Coordinates of N, CA and C in Angstrom, one line a residue:
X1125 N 49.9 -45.7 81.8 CA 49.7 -46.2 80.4 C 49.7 -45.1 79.4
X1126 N 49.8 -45.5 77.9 CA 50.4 -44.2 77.8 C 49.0 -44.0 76.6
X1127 N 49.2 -43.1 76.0 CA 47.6 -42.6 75.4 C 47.3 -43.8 74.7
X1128 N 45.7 -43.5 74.4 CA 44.9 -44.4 73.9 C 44.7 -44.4 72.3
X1129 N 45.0 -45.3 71.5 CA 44.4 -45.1 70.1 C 43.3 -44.8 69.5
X1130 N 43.2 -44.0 67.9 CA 42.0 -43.9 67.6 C 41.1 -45.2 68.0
X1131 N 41.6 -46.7 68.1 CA 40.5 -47.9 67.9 C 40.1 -47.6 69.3
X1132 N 40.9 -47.9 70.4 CA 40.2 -47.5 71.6 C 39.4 -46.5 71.8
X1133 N 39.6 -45.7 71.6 CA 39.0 -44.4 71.8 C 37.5 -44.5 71.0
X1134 N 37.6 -45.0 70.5 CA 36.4 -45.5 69.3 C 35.2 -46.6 70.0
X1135 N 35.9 -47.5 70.4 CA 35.1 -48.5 71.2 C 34.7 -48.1 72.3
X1136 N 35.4 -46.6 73.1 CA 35.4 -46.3 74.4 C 34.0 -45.3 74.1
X1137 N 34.0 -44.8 73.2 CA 32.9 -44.2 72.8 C 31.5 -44.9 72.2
X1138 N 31.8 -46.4 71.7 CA 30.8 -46.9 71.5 C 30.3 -47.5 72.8
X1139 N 30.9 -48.2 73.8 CA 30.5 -48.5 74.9 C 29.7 -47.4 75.8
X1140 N 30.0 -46.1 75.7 CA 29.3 -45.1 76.4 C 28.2 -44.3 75.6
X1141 N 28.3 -44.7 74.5 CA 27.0 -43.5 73.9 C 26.3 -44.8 72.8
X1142 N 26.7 -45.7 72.7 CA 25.5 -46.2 71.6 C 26.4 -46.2 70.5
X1143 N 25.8 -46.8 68.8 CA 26.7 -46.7 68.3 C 26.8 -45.4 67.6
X1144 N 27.9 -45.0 66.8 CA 27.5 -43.7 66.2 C 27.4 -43.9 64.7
X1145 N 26.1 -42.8 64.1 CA 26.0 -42.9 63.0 C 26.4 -42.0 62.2
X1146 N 26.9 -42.0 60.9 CA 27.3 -40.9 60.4 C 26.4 -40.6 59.0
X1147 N 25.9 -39.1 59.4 CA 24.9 -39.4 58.2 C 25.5 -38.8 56.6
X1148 N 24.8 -39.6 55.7 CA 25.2 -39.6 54.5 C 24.2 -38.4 53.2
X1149 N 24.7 -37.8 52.3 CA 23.8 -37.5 51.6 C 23.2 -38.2 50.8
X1150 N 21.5 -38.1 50.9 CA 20.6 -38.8 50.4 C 19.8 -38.3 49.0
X1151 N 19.3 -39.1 48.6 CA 18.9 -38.1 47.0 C 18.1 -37.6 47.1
X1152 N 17.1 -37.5 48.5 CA 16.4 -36.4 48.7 C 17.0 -35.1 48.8
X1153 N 17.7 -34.9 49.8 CA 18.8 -33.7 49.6 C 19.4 -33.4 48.7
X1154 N 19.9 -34.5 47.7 CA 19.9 -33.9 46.3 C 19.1 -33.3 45.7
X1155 N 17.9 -33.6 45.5 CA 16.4 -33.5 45.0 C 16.3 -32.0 45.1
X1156 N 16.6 -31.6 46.5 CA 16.1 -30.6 47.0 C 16.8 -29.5 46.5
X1157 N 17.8 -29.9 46.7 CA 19.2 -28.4 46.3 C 18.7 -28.7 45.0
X1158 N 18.3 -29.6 43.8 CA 18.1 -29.1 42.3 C 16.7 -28.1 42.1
X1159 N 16.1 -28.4 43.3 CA 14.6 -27.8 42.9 C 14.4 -26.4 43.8
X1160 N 15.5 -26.2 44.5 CA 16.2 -24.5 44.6 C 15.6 -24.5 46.3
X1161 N 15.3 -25.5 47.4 CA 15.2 -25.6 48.4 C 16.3 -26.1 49.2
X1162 N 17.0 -26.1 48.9 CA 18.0 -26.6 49.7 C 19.6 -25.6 48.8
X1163 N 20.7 -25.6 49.7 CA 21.4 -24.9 49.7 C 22.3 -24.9 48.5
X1164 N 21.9 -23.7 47.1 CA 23.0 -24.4 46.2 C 23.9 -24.1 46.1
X1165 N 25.1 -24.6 45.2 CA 26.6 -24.0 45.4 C 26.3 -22.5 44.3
X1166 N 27.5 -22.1 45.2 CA 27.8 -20.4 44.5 C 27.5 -20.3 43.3
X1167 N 28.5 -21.3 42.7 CA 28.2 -21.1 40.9 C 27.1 -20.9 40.3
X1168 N 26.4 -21.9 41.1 CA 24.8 -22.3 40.3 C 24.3 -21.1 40.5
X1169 N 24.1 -20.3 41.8 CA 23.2 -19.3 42.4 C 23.6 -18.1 41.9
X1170 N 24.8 -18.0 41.1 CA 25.7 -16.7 40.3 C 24.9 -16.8 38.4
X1171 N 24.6 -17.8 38.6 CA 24.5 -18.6 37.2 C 22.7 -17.5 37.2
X1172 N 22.1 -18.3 38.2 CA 20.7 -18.0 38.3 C 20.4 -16.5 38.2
X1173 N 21.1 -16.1 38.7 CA 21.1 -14.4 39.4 C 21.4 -13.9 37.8
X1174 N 22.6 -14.2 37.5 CA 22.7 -13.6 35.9 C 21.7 -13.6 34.8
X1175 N 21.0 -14.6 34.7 CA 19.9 -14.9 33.8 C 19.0 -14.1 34.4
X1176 N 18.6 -14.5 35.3 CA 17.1 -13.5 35.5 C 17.4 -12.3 35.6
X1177 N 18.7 -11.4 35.4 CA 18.8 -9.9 35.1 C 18.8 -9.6 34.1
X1178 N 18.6 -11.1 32.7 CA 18.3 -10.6 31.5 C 17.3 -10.1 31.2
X1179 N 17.4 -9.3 29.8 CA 16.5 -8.7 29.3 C 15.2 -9.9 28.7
X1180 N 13.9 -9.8 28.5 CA 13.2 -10.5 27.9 C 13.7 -11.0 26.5
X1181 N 13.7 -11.9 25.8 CA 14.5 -11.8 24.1 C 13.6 -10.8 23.6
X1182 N 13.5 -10.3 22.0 CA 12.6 -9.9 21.3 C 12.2 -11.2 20.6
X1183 N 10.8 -10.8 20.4 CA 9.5 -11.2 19.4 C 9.5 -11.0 18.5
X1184 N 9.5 -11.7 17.6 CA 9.3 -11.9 15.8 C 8.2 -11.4 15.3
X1185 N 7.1 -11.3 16.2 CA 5.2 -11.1 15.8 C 5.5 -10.0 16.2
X1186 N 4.3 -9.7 14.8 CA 4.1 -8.2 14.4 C 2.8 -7.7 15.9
X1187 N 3.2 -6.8 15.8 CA 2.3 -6.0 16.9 C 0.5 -6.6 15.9
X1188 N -0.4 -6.8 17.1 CA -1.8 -7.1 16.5 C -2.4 -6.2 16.7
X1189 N -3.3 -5.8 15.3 CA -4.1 -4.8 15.2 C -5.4 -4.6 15.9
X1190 N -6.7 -4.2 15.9 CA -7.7 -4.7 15.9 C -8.4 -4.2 14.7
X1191 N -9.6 -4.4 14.8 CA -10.5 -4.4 13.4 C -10.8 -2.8 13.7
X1192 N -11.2 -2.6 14.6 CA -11.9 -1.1 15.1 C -10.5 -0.3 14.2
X1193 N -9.7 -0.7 14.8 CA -8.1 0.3 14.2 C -8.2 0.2 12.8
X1194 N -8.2 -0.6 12.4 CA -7.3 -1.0 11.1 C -9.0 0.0 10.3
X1195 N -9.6 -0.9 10.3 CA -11.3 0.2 9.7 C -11.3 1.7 9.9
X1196 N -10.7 2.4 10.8 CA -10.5 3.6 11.0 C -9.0 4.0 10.0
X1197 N -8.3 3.1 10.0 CA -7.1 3.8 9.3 C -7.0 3.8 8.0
X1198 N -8.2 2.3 7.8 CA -8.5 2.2 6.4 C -9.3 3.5 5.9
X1199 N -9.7 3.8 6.7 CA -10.9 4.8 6.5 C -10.5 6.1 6.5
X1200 N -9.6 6.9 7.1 CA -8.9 7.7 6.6 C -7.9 8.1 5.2
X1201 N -7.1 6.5 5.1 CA -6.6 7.1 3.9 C -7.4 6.8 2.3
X1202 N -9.1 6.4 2.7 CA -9.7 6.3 1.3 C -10.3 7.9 1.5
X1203 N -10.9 8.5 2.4 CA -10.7 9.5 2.7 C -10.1 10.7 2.2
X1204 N -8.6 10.2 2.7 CA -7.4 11.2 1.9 C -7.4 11.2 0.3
X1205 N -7.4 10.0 0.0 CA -7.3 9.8 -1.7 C -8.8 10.7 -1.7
X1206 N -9.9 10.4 -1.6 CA -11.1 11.0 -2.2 C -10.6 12.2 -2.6
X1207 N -10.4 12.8 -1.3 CA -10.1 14.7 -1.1 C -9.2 14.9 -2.1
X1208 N -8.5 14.2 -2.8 CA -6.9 14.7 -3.6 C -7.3 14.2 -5.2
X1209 N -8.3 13.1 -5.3 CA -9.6 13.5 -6.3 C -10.3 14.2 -6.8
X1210 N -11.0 14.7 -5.5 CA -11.9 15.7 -5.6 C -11.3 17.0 -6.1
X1211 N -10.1 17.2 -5.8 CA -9.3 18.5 -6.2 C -9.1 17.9 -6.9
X1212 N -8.6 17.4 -8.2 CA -7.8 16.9 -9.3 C -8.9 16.8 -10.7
X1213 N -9.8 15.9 -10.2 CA -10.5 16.0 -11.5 C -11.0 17.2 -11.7
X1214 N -11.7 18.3 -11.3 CA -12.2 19.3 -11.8 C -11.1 20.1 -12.5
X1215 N -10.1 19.9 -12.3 CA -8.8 20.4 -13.0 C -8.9 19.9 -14.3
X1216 N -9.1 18.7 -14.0 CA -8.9 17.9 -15.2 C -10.0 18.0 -16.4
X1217 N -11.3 18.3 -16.1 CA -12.7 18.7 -16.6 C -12.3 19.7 -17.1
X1218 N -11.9 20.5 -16.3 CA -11.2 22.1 -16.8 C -10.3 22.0 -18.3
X1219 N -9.6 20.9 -18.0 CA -8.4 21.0 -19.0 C -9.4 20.0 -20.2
X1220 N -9.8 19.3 -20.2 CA -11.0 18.5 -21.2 C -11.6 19.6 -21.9
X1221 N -12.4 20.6 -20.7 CA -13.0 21.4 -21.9 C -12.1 22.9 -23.2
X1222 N -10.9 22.7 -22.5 CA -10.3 23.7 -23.3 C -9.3 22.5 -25.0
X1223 N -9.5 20.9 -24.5 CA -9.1 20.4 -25.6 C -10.2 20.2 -26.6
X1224 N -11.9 20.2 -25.7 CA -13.0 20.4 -26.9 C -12.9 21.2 -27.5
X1225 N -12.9 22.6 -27.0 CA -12.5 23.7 -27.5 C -11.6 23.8 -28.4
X1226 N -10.4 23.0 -28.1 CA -9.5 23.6 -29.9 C -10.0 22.6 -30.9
X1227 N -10.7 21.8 -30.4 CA -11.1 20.7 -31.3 C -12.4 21.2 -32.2
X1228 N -13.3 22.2 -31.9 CA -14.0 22.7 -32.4 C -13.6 23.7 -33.2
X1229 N -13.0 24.1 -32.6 CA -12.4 25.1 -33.4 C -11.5 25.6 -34.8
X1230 N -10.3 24.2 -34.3 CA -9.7 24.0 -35.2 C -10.5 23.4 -36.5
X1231 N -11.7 22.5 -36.3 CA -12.5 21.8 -37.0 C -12.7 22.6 -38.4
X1232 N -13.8 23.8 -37.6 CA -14.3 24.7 -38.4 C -13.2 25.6 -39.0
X1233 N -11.9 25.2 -38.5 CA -11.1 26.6 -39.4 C -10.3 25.3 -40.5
X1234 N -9.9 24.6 -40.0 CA -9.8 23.6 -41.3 C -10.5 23.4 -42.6
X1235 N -12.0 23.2 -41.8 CA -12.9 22.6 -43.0 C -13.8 23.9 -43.8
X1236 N -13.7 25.1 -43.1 CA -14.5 25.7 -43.4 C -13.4 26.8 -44.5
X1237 N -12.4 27.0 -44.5 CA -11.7 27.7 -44.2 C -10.3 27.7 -45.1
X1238 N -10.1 26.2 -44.8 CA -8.9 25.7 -45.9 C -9.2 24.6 -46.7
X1239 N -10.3 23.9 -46.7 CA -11.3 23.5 -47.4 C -10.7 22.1 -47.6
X1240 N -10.2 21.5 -46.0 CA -9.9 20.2 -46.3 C -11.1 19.4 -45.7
X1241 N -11.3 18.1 -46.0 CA -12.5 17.2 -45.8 C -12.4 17.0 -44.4
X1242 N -13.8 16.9 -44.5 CA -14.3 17.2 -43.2 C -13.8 16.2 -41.9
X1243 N -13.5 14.3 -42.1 CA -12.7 13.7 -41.9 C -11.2 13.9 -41.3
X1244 N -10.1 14.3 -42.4 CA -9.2 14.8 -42.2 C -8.8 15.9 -41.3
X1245 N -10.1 17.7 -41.6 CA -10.2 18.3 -40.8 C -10.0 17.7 -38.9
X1246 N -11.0 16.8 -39.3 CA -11.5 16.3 -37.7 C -10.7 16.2 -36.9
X1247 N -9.5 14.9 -37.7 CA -8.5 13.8 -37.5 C -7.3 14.9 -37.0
X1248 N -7.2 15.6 -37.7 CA -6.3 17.1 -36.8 C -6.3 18.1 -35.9
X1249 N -7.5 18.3 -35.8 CA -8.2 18.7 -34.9 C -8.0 17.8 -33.7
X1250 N -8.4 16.7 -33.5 CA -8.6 15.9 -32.8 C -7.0 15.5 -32.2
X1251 N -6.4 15.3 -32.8 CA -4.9 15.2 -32.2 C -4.6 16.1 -31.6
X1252 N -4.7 17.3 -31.9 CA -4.0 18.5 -31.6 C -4.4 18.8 -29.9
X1253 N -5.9 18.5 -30.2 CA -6.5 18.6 -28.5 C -5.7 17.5 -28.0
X1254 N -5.5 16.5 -28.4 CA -4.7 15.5 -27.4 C -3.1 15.9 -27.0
X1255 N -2.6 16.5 -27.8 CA -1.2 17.2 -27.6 C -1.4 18.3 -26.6
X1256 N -2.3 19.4 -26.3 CA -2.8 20.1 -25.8 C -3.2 19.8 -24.6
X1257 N -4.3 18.8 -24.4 CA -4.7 18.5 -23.4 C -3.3 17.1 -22.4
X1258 N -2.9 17.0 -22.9 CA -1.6 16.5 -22.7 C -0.5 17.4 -22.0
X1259 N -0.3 18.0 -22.6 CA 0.5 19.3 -22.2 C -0.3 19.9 -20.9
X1260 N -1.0 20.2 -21.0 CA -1.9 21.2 -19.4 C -1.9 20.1 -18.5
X1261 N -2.2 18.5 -18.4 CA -2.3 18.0 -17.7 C -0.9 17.4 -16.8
X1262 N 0.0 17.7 -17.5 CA 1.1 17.3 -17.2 C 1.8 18.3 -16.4
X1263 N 1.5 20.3 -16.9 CA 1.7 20.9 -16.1 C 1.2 21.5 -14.8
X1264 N -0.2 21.1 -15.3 CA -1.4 21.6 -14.0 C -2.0 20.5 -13.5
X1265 N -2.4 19.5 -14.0 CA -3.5 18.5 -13.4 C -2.4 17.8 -12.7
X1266 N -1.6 16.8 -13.2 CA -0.7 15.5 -12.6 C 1.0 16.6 -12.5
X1267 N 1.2 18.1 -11.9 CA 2.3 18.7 -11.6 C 3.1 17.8 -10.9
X1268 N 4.5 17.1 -11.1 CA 5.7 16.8 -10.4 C 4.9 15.3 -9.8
X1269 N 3.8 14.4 -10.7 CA 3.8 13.0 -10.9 C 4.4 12.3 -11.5
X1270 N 5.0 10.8 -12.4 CA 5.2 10.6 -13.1 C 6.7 10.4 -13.3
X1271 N 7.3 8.7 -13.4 CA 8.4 8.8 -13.0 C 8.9 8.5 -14.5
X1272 N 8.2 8.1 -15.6 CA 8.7 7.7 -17.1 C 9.1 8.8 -17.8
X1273 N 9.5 8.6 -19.1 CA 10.0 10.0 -19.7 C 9.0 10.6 -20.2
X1274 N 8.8 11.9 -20.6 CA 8.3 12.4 -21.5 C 7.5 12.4 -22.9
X1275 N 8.0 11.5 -23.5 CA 7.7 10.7 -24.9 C 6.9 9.4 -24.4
X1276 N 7.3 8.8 -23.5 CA 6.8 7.5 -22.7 C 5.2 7.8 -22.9
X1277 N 5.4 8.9 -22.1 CA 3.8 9.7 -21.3 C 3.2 9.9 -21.9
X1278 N 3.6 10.8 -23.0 CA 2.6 11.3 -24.7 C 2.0 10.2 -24.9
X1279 N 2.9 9.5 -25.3 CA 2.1 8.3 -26.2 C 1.2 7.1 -25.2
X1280 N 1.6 6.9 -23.8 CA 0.7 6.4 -23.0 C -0.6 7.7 -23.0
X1281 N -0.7 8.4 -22.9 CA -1.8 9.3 -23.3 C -2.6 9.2 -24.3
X1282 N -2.0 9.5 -25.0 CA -2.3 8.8 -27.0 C -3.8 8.0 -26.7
X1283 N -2.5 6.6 -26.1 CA -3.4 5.1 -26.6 C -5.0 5.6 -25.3
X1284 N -4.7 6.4 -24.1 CA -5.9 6.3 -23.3 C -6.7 7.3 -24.0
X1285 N -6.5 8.6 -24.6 CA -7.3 9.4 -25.2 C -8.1 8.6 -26.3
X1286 N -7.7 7.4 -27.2 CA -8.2 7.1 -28.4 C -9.3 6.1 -28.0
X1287 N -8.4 5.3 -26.7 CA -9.6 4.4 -26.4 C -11.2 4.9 -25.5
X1288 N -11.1 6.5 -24.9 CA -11.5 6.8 -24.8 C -12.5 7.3 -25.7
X1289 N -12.1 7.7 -26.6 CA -13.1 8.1 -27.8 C -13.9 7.2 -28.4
X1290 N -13.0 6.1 -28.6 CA -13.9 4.7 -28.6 C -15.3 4.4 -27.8
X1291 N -14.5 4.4 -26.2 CA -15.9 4.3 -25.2 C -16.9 5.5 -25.9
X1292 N -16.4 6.3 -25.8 CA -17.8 8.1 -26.4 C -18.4 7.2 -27.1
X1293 N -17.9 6.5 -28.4 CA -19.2 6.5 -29.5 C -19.3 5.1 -29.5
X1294 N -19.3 4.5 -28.6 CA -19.6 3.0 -28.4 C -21.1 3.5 -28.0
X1295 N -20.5 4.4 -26.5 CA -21.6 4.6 -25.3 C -23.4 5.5 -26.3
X1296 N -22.2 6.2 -27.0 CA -23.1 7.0 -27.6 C -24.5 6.2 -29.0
X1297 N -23.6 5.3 -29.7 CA -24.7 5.0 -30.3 C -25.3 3.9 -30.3
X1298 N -24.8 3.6 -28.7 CA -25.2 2.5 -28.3 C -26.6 3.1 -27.3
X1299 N -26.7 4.2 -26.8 CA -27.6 4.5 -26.4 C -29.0 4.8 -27.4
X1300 N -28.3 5.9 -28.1 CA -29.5 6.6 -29.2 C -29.8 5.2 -30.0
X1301 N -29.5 4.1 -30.6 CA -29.7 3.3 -31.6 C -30.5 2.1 -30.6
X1302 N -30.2 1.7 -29.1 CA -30.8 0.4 -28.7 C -31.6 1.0 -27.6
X1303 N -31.4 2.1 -26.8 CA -31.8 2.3 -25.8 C -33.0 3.8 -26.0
X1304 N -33.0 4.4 -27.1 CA -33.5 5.1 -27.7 C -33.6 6.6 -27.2
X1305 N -32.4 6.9 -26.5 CA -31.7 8.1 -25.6 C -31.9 9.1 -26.4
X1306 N -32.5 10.2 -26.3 CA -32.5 11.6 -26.9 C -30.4 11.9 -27.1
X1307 N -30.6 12.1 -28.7 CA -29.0 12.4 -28.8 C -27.8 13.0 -28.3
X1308 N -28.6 14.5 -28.2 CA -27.9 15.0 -26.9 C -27.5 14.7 -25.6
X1309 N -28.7 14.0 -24.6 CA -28.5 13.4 -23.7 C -27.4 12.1 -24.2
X1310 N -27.3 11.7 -24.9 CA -26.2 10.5 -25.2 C -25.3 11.1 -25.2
X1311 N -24.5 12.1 -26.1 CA -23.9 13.0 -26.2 C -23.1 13.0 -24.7
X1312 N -23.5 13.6 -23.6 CA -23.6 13.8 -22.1 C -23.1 12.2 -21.8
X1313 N -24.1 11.5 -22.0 CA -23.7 10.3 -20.9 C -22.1 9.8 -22.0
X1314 N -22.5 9.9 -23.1 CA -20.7 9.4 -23.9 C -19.6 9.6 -23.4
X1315 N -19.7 11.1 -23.2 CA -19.1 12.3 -22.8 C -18.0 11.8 -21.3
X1316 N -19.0 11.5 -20.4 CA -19.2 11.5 -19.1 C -18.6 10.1 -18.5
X1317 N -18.9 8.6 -19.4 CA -18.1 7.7 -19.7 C -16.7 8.0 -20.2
X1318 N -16.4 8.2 -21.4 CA -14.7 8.7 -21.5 C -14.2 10.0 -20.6
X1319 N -14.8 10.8 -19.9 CA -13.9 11.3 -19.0 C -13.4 10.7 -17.6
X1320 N -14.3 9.3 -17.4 CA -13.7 9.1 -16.2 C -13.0 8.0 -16.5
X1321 N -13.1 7.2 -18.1 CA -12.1 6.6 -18.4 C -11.2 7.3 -18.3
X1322 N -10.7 8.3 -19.1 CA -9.7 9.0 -19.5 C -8.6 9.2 -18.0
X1323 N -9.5 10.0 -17.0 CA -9.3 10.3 -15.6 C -8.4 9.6 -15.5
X1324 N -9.0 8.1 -14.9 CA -8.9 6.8 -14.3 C -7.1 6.1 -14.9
X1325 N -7.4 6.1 -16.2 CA -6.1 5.6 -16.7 C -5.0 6.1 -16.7
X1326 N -5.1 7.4 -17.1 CA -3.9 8.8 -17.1 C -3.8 8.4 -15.7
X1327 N -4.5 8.5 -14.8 CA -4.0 8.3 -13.1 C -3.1 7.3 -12.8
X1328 N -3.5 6.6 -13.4 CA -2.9 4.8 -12.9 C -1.6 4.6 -13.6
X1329 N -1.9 5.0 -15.2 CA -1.2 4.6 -16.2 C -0.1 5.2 -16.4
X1330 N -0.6 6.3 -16.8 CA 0.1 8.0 -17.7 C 1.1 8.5 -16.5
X1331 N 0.4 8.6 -15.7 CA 1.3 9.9 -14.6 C 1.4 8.9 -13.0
X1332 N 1.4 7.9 -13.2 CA 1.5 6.7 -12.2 C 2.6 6.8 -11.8

């Protein structure tokens, strides 16, 4: 006889072994190869491998401080300003007393001298210290501050020198007239109010 067919051959094997089953993939085994237990194809496992040799992304948030830090850093640069204060105004006291000084002076050589009213005298006198004390402070007190012009600066000076004189005899006969302050001591405390106005605004304002 001459060979047997696949159908024979088929039946000759189901008569001797049982029948045969052929097994199928089931969605467990799907299940599995998605949840990385079971065997995945190349691509997928080339895919995976690539990504996790990336770098982390960057972060948008700012690095966090703590309070201990930030209170120490704060605390150094009020610090730094103090110290660059502390050097500056006595400069500046320095240059105040040489504008009293022409202002006294000039006073008595006006009025005493060229025999204009004592007012008038004053009123020139008094400017002149402001051009003066203007000038030193711009060379020595606030050196290589100051981003406005020249003229800008005068006259921003101007308006803080006048309002300061203001504060003096506000302070002043506001003391001696309601508070009944020995004159000279008013004098002092007037004094002592318009220099740290004066200070304060030329800082901020004038040479800012």
């Amino acid at each position: 006889a001459g060979p047997a067919g696949p159908r024979a051959r088929w039946a000759a094997a189901t008569a001797r072994d049982g029948p045969v089953t052929v097994a199928r993939p089931t969605a467990a085994l799907g299940l599995a190869t998605l949840r990385g237990h079971g065997p995945p194809d190349p691509p997928e496992g080339r895919w995976r491998a690539a990504l996790a040799s990336l770098p982390p992304a960057p972060t948008s948030r700012r690095p966090t401080v703590s309070a201990s830090t930030f209170r120490s850093e704060a605390g150094a640069v009020w610090l730094g300003r103090m110290r660059r204060h502390s050097a500056r105004f006595p400069i500046f006291l320095g240059v105040g007393l040489c504008g009293l000084a022409t202002t006294v002076a000039l006073t008595a050589l006006l009025y005493r001298h060229v025999n204009l009213p004592l007012w008038l005298a004053s009123g020139i006198a008094i400017q002149t210290a402001i051009v003066v004390t203007f000038t030193l402070n711009s060379l020595v007190t606030w050196r290589g501050h100051g981003t406005r012009p020249a003229g800008q600066r005068a006259l921003l000076f101007e308006g803080v020198s006048l309002v300061g004189l203001a504060i003096n005899e506000a302070v002043l006969l506001t003391s001696v007239d309601t508070m009944h302050v020995y004159y000279l001591a008013a004098v002092v405390i007037g004094s002592g109010a318009a220099a740290l106005w004066n200070y304060g605004a030329n800082h901020r304002v004038t040479f800012g």
